mmCIF file of C-alpha atoms in Angstrom:
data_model
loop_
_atom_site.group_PDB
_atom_site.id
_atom_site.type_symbol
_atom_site.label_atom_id
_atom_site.label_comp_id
_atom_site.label_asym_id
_atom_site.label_seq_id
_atom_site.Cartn_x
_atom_site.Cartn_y
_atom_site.Cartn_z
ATOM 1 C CA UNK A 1 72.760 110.686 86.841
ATOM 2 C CA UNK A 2 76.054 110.297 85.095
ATOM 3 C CA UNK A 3 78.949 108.205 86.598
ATOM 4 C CA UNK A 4 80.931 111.084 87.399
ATOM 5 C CA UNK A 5 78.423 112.627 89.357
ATOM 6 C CA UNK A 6 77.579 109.217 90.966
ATOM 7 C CA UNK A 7 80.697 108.345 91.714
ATOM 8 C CA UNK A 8 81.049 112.020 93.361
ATOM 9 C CA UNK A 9 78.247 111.540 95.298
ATOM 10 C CA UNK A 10 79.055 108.161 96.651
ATOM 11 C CA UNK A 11 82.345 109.407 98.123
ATOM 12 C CA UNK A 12 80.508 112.723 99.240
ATOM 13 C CA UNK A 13 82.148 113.078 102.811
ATOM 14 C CA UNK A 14 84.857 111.077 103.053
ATOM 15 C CA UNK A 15 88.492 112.853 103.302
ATOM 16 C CA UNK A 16 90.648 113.062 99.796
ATOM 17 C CA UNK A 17 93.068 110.741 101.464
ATOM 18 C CA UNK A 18 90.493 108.086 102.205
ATOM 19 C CA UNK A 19 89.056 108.335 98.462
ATOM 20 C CA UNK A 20 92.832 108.343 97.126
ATOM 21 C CA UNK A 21 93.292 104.956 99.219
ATOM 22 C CA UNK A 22 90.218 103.569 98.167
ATOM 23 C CA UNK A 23 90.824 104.016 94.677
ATOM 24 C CA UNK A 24 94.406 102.092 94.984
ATOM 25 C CA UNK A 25 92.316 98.875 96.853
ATOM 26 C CA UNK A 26 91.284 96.431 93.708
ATOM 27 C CA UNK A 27 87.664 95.665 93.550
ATOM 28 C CA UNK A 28 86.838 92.035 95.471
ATOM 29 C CA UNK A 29 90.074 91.939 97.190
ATOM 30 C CA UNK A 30 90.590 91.313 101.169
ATOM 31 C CA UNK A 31 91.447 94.733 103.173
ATOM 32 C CA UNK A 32 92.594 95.322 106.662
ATOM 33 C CA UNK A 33 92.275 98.804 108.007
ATOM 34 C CA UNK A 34 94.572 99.303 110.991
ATOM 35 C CA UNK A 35 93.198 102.671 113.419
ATOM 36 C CA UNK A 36 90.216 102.220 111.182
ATOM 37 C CA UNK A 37 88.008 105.069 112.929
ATOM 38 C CA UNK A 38 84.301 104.560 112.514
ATOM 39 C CA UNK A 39 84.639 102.523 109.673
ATOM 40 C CA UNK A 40 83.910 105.425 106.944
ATOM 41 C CA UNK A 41 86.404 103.657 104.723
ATOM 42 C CA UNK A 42 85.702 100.035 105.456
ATOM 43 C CA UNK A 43 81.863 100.417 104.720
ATOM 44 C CA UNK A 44 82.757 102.317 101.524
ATOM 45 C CA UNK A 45 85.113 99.668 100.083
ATOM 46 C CA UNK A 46 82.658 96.984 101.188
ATOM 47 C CA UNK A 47 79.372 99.195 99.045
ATOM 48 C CA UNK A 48 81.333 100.632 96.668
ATOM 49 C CA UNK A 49 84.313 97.970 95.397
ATOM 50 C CA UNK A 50 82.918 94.846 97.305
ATOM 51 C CA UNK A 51 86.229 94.370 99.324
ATOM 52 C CA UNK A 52 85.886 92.046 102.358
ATOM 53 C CA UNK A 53 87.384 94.445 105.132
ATOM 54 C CA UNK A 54 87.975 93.996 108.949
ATOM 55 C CA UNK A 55 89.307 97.027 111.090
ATOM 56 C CA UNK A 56 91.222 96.872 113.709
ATOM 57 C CA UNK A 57 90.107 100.034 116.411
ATOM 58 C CA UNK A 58 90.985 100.221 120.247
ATOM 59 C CA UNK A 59 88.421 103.596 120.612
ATOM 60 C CA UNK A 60 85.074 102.472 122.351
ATOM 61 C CA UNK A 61 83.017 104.932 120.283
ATOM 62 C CA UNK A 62 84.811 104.014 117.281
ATOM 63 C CA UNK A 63 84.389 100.624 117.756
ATOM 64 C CA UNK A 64 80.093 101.435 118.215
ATOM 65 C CA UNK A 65 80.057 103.154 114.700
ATOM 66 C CA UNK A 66 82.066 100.565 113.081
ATOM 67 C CA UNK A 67 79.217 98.479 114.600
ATOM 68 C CA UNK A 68 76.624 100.097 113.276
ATOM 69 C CA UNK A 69 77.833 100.687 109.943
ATOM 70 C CA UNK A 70 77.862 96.911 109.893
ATOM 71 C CA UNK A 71 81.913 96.634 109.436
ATOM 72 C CA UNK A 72 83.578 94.262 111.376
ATOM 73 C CA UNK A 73 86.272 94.873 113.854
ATOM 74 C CA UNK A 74 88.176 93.646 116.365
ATOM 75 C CA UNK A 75 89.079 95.738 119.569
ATOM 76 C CA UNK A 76 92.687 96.063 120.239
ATOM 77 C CA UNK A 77 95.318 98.155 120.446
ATOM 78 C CA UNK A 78 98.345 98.389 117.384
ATOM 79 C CA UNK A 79 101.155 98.090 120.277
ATOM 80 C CA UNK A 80 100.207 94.663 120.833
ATOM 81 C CA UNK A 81 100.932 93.612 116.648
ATOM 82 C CA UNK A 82 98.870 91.555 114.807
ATOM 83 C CA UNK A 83 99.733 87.946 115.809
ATOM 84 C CA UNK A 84 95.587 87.621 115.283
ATOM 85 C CA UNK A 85 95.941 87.366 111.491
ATOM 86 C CA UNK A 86 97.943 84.945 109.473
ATOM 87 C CA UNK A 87 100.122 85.533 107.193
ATOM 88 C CA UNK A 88 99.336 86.855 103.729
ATOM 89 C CA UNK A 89 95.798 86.690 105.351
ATOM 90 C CA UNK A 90 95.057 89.746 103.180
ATOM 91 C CA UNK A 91 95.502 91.288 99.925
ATOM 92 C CA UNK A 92 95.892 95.433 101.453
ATOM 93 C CA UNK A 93 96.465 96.407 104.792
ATOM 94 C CA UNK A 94 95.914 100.007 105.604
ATOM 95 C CA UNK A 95 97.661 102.199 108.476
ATOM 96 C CA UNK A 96 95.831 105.531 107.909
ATOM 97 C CA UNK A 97 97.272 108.751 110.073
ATOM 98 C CA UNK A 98 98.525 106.613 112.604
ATOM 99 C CA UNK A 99 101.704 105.652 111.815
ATOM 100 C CA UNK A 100 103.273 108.885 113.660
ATOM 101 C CA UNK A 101 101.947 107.277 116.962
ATOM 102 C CA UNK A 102 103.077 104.289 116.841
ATOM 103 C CA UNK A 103 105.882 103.700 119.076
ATOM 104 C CA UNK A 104 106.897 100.603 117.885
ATOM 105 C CA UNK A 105 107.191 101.684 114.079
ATOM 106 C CA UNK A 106 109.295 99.647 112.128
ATOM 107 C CA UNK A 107 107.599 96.673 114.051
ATOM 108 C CA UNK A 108 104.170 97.493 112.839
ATOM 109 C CA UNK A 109 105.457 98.291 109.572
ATOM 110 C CA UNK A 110 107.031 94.242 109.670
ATOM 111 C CA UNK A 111 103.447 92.816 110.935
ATOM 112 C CA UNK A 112 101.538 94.275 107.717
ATOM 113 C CA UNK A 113 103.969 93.354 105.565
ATOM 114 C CA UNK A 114 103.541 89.880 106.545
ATOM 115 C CA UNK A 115 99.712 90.320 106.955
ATOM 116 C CA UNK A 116 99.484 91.798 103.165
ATOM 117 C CA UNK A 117 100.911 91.927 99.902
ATOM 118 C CA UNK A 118 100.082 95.636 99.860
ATOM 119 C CA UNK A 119 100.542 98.311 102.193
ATOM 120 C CA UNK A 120 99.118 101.705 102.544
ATOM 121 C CA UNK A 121 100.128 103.931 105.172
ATOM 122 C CA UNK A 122 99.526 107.818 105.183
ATOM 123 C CA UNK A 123 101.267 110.452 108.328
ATOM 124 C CA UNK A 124 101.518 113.967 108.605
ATOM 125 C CA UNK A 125 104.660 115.795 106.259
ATOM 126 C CA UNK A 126 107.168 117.129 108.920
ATOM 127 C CA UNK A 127 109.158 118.579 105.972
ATOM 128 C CA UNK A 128 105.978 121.056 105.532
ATOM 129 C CA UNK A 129 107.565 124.450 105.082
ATOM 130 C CA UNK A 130 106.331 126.402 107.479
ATOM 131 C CA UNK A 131 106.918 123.999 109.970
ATOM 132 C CA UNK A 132 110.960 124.971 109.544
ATOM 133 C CA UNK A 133 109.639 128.252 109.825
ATOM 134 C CA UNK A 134 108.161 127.498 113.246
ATOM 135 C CA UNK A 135 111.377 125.704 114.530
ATOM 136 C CA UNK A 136 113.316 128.422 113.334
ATOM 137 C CA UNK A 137 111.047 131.019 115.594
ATOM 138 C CA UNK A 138 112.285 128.326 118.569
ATOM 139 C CA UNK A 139 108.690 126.745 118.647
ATOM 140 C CA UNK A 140 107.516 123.030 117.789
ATOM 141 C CA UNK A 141 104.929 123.706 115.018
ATOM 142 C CA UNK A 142 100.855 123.597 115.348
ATOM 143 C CA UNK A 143 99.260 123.133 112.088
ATOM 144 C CA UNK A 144 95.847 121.656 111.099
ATOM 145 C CA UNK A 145 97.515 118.572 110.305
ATOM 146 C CA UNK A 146 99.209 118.780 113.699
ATOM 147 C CA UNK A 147 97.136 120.545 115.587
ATOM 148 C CA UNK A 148 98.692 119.837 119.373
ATOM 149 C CA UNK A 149 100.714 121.688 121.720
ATOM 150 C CA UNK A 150 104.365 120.040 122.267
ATOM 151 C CA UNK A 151 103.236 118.536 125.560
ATOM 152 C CA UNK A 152 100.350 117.191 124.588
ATOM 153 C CA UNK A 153 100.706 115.616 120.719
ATOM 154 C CA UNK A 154 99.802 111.719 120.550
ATOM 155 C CA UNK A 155 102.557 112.220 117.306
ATOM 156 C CA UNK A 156 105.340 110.876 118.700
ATOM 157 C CA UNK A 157 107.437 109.259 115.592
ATOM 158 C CA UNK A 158 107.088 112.612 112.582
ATOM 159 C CA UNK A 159 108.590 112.175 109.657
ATOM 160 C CA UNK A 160 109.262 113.886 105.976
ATOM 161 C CA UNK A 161 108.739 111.895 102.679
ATOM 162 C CA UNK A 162 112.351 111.176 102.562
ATOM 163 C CA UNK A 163 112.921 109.419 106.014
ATOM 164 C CA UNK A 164 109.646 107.257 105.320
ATOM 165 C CA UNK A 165 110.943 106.379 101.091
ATOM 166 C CA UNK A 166 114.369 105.654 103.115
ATOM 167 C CA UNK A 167 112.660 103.361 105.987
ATOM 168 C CA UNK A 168 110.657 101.885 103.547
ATOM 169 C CA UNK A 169 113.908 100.741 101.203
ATOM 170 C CA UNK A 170 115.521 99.555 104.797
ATOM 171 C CA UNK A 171 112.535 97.073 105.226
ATOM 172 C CA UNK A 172 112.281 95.935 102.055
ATOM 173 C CA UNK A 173 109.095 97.973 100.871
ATOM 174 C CA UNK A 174 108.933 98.541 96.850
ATOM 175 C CA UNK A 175 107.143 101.802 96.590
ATOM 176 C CA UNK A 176 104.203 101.987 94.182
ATOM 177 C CA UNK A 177 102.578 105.269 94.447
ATOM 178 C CA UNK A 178 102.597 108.043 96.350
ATOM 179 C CA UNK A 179 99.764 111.205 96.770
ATOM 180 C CA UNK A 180 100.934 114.123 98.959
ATOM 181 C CA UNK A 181 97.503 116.903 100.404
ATOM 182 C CA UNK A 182 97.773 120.002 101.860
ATOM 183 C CA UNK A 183 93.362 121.205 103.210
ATOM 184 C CA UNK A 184 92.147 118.562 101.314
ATOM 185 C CA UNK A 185 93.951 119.358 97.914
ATOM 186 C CA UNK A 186 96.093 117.429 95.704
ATOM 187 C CA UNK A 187 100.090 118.634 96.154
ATOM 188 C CA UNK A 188 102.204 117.813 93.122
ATOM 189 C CA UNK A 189 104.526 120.385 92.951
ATOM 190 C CA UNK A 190 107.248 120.254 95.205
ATOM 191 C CA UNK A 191 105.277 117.767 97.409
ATOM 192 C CA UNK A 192 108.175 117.397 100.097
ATOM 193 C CA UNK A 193 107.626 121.221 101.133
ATOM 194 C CA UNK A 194 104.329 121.702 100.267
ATOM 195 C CA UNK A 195 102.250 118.994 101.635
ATOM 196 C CA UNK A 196 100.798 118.379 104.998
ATOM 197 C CA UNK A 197 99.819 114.805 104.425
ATOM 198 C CA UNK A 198 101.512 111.871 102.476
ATOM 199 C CA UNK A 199 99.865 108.696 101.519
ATOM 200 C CA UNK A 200 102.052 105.549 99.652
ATOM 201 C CA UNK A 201 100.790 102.613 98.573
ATOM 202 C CA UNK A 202 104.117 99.461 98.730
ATOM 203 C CA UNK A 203 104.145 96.291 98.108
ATOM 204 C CA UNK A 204 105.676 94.094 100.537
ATOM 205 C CA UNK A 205 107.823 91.824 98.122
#
């Protein structure tokens, strides 16, 4: 088997967002990954780049997988920070699709900068053409990125990928890199309108 194919095959599953942020995680470094799910990523970095990871997950089932998979993590919910780790404890912390439900944003953003060097955080694209569209029609928009009723969303902070690059300056993030999706593929063309999902990788100088 070639290394392309390998390499495909190894990362057979995961979501284009998770490969793009494991790609942008240096081999043998120390990751945190805040909301971390069932530990998809966290297991991956740990076969596949030999990262020593910890997740952070409040979800009981979540927390079983991650389990199983052998990852560790720590039950607790984001609200509460991260006073648990020490500073520059890590070398990447990851907030992946959670960031819009945080209601304490800028705090959380504060904790992994202190936590890490490197942040990654990834949200759904408010700016998302069609959901103008929607507004415009006098409706909130339902997408597959945001796929709840107004009354019943967990997304309770949405953004475009202008108010994040502008929160980010306010807090002293240095952008590094940036990937925008829209079902999974790569958006580089107009990005801000065409995207459904932004990812950035800053570092916290």
């Amino acid at each position: 088997m070639n290394p392309v194919t390998a390499r495909a095959g190894r990362t057979a599953g995961m979501r284009p967002d998770l490969v793009r942020i494991a790609s942008w995680i240096e081999p043998g470094s120390r990751a945190l990954d805040l909301g971390c799910g069932d530990g998809a990523l966290l297991a991956y970095l740990r076969d596949q780049r030999q990262v020593r990871g910890a997740g952070v997950e409040i979800d009981d089932n979540h927390v079983i997988a991650c389990v199983g998979r052998g990852v560790e993590v720590i039950q607790q919910n984001l609200e509460d920070g991260l006073a648990l780790f020490d500073d520059k404890q890590f070398d990447t912390v990851v907030l992946s699709q959670t960031l819009q439900s945080m209601h304490r944003t800028e705090h959380i953003l504060r904790e992994m900068a202190r936590v890490a060097r490197y942040g990654i955080v990834s949200f759904p694209n408010f700016g998302y053409w069609p959901h103008g569209w929607s507004i415009l029609r006098g409706r909130m928009p339902v997408t597959g990125q945001m796929p709840y009723q107004w009354y019943n969303t967990p997304n309770i902070h949405l953004c475009t990928l202008r108010d994040f690059e502008r929160l980010a300056q306010d807090l002293g993030l240095r952008i590094l890199e940036r990937a925008t999706f829209h079902e999974g593929r790569e958006i580089t063309v107009l990005p801000g309108w065409r995207s459904t999902l932004a990812v950035y990788r800053y570092a916290a100088d």
